[in-house]
Amino acid sequence: MSTASSVIAPLPQPALAVQGDSKTFPVRRIWCVGRNYLEHIRELGNDERNPPFFFAKHADMIAPDGATIPYPTLTKDMQHEVELVVALKSGGLNIPAETALDHVWGYGVGIDLTRRDLQTISRKKEQPWEIGKSFDLSAPCGALRPASEIGHPAKGKIWLSVNGTERQKGDLSEMIWNVAEIISKLSLQVALGAGDIIMTGTPAGVAALVPGDKVECGVDGVGTLKIAIGQPA
């Protein structure tokens, strides 16, 4: 879209870095899976018999590796949730699990930052989670690595530390629904497409962050991500 054809200046395209490449991965939409690790379901006191469900963040809420993220407004309990990120090169409706991985371009590491107090209030009122999940810079994500290089990781340590102390630790093999099943189930709800990314859920150990915290996380064989939490904007 050119400036001449738009009543405001064209907006920048959100994108993720690609490890070892000057090219980037343009992001269309961000989908997130809720409650996909059993121990995380238990630590939040939720019903572990329920299947995972999906919610969204806006694409321009991405923050890059190394970013300092101002502590967000309205909350006194922002928490970290480290997740494997799946980046799609294609999509569609009603994708069979057997062919779902054919749509994956690559993988990365992300953090689903959550205003937990606001999310809890919304849940009790049976209101949407958007105020707790979707806010500026709430989706930090490290550089992607192509599946053609690393394959489709189904096991490996996923972890997060704050100020050098490990808080979250799990294994991709502990996901209740694997990547292929996630893609298949999500495609029943919406037509997936190139540029969509999926955050696949977090292991146990979520906890609050405060200004000044240094966060590092990673998935073995995929990559790492570092962010810092700054003072409120």
C-alpha positions in Angstrom: 0.0 0.0 0.0 1.4 3.4 -1.0 1.1 6.6 0.9 -0.9 8.0 -2.0 -3.6 5.3 -1.7 -4.0 5.6 2.1 -5.6 8.4 4.2 -2.9 7.8 6.9 0.7 6.7 6.5 0.9 2.9 5.9 1.6 1.1 9.1 4.8 -1.0 9.5 4.5 -4.7 9.1 5.2 -6.6 12.3 8.0 -9.2 11.7 10.2 -11.7 13.5 13.9 -12.0 13.0 15.3 -15.2 11.4 18.5 -16.6 12.9 21.5 -16.1 10.6 19.5 -14.3 7.9 18.9 -10.7 7.1 15.4 -11.5 5.9 12.5 -11.4 8.4 9.3 -13.4 8.9 6.2 -11.1 8.5 3.6 -11.8 11.2 0.0 -11.9 10.2 -1.7 -13.0 13.5 -0.7 -14.4 16.9 -2.6 -17.3 18.3 -2.0 -18.7 21.8 -2.9 -22.0 23.4 -4.3 -22.0 26.9 -3.5 -24.8 29.4 -1.3 -27.1 27.4 1.0 -28.4 30.2 -0.6 -30.4 33.0 1.5 -29.0 35.9 0.6 -25.4 34.8 -3.1 -26.3 34.8 -2.7 -27.6 38.4 -0.7 -24.6 39.6 -3.5 -22.2 38.5 -6.2 -24.5 40.0 -8.0 -25.2 36.8 -9.8 -28.3 35.6 -7.2 -30.5 34.0 -9.9 -32.6 32.3 -10.7 -29.7 29.9 -8.9 -29.5 26.6 -6.7 -26.6 25.6 -8.4 -23.6 24.1 -7.2 -20.6 22.0 -7.0 -16.8 22.4 -5.2 -14.1 20.4 -2.7 -11.3 20.7 -2.3 -8.5 18.2 0.6 -8.9 15.8 2.1 -5.5 16.7 2.5 -6.6 20.3 5.7 -8.5 19.4 8.9 -7.4 21.1 12.3 -8.5 19.8 15.1 -10.3 21.6 17.0 -7.9 23.8 14.1 -5.6 24.3 13.4 -3.6 27.5 9.7 -3.8 28.1 8.1 -1.0 30.2 6.1 -2.4 33.1 2.5 -2.2 31.8 -0.4 -0.1 33.1 -3.4 -1.3 35.2 -1.6 -4.3 36.7 0.2 -5.2 39.9 0.9 -8.8 38.8 2.5 -9.2 35.4 3.7 -12.8 35.0 6.0 -14.6 32.6 5.0 -17.7 30.5 7.7 -19.2 28.3 6.5 -20.9 25.1 7.5 -22.7 22.0 6.5 -20.5 19.0 5.4 -22.1 15.7 5.5 -20.0 12.5 3.3 -21.0 9.6 4.1 -20.7 5.9 0.7 -21.8 4.7 -2.6 -22.9 6.2 -6.3 -23.4 5.5 -9.4 -24.7 7.2 -9.9 -28.2 8.7 -6.3 -29.2 8.4 -5.7 -32.9 9.2 -3.2 -33.5 12.0 -1.4 -35.9 9.7 -0.4 -33.1 7.3 -0.4 -30.2 9.7 3.4 -30.0 10.0 3.6 -29.4 6.2 2.4 -25.9 7.0 5.2 -25.0 9.5 8.0 -22.7 8.3 9.9 -22.8 11.6 10.1 -22.4 15.3 11.2 -19.9 18.0 11.0 -19.1 21.7 8.4 -16.6 23.0 7.0 -15.3 26.3 3.3 -14.7 26.8 3.4 -11.8 29.2 0.2 -11.8 31.2 -1.5 -9.2 33.5 -2.6 -12.1 35.8 -4.7 -10.0 38.2 -6.7 -8.6 35.3 -7.0 -12.0 33.6 -8.3 -13.5 36.9 -10.9 -10.7 37.3 -12.1 -11.3 33.7 -12.3 -15.0 34.2 -14.4 -14.6 37.4 -16.8 -12.2 35.5 -16.9 -14.6 32.5 -15.5 -11.8 30.3 -12.9 -12.1 27.5 -9.2 -12.3 28.5 -8.0 -9.6 26.2 -7.3 -7.0 28.9 -5.0 -9.5 30.7 -3.3 -11.0 27.6 -3.2 -8.4 24.9 -1.2 -5.3 25.7 1.8 -3.4 24.3 4.9 -5.6 23.9 3.2 -8.6 25.6 4.6 -11.1 23.0 8.4 -11.1 23.1 9.8 -13.5 20.6 13.3 -14.6 19.7 14.7 -15.3 16.2 13.0 -18.1 14.3 14.9 -21.1 12.9 13.5 -22.9 9.9 12.1 -26.4 10.2 14.2 -27.4 7.2 17.2 -26.9 9.5 16.0 -28.2 12.9 13.1 -30.4 12.0 10.0 -30.4 14.2 11.0 -30.5 17.8 8.8 -32.8 19.9 11.0 -33.0 23.0 13.6 -30.9 24.7 13.9 -28.7 27.7 11.9 -25.5 27.8 13.0 -23.1 30.6 12.9 -19.6 31.9 15.1 -17.8 34.5 14.8 -14.4 36.2 17.9 -12.7 37.4 19.8 -15.9 37.0 17.4 -18.1 39.0 15.4 -20.7 37.1 11.7 -20.4 37.5 10.1 -22.5 34.7 11.3 -25.9 33.5 9.6 -28.5 31.5 9.9 -30.6 28.3 8.1 -30.2 25.0 7.1 -33.9 25.3 4.9 -32.8 28.2 2.5 -30.8 26.0 -1.0 -32.2 26.2 -1.6 -31.4 22.6 1.4 -31.5 20.2 2.1 -29.0 17.5 0.3 -31.0 14.7 -2.8 -31.4 16.9 -2.8 -27.7 17.8 -2.7 -26.6 14.2 -5.4 -29.1 13.3 -7.7 -28.0 16.2 -7.2 -24.3 15.6 -7.9 -24.7 11.9 -11.4 -25.8 12.9 -12.1 -22.4 14.3 -10.3 -20.1 11.7 -8.6 -20.4 8.4 -4.9 -20.3 9.2 -2.5 -18.7 6.8 1.1 -17.8 6.0 2.5 -15.4 8.7 0.4 -16.8 11.5 2.4 -17.7 14.6 1.2 -20.0 17.4 2.4 -19.8 21.0 1.9 -23.4 22.3 1.4 -23.1 26.0 3.7 -22.8 29.1 5.0 -25.3 31.7 4.6 -24.7 35.4 6.5 -22.1 37.4 4.8 -18.9 36.2 5.5 -16.0 38.5 5.5 -12.2 38.8 8.0 -9.8 37.2 9.0 -6.4 38.5 10.9 -3.5 37.0 14.6 -4.2 36.9 14.2 -8.0 36.3 16.4 -9.6 33.6 14.6 -12.6 31.9 16.3 -15.3 29.9 14.5 -18.3 28.4 14.9 -21.0 25.8 14.0 -24.2 24.2 16.8 -26.8 23.6 17.6 -27.1 19.9 15.5 -24.1 19.0 16.9 -20.9 20.6 16.9 -18.4 23.4 15.4 -15.1 24.2 16.4 -12.3 26.6 14.3 -9.3 27.8 14.4 -6.8 30.6 11.5 -5.3 32.5 11.7 -1.5 32.6 10.0 1.1 34.7 6.3 2.0 33.8 6.0 4.1 30.7 
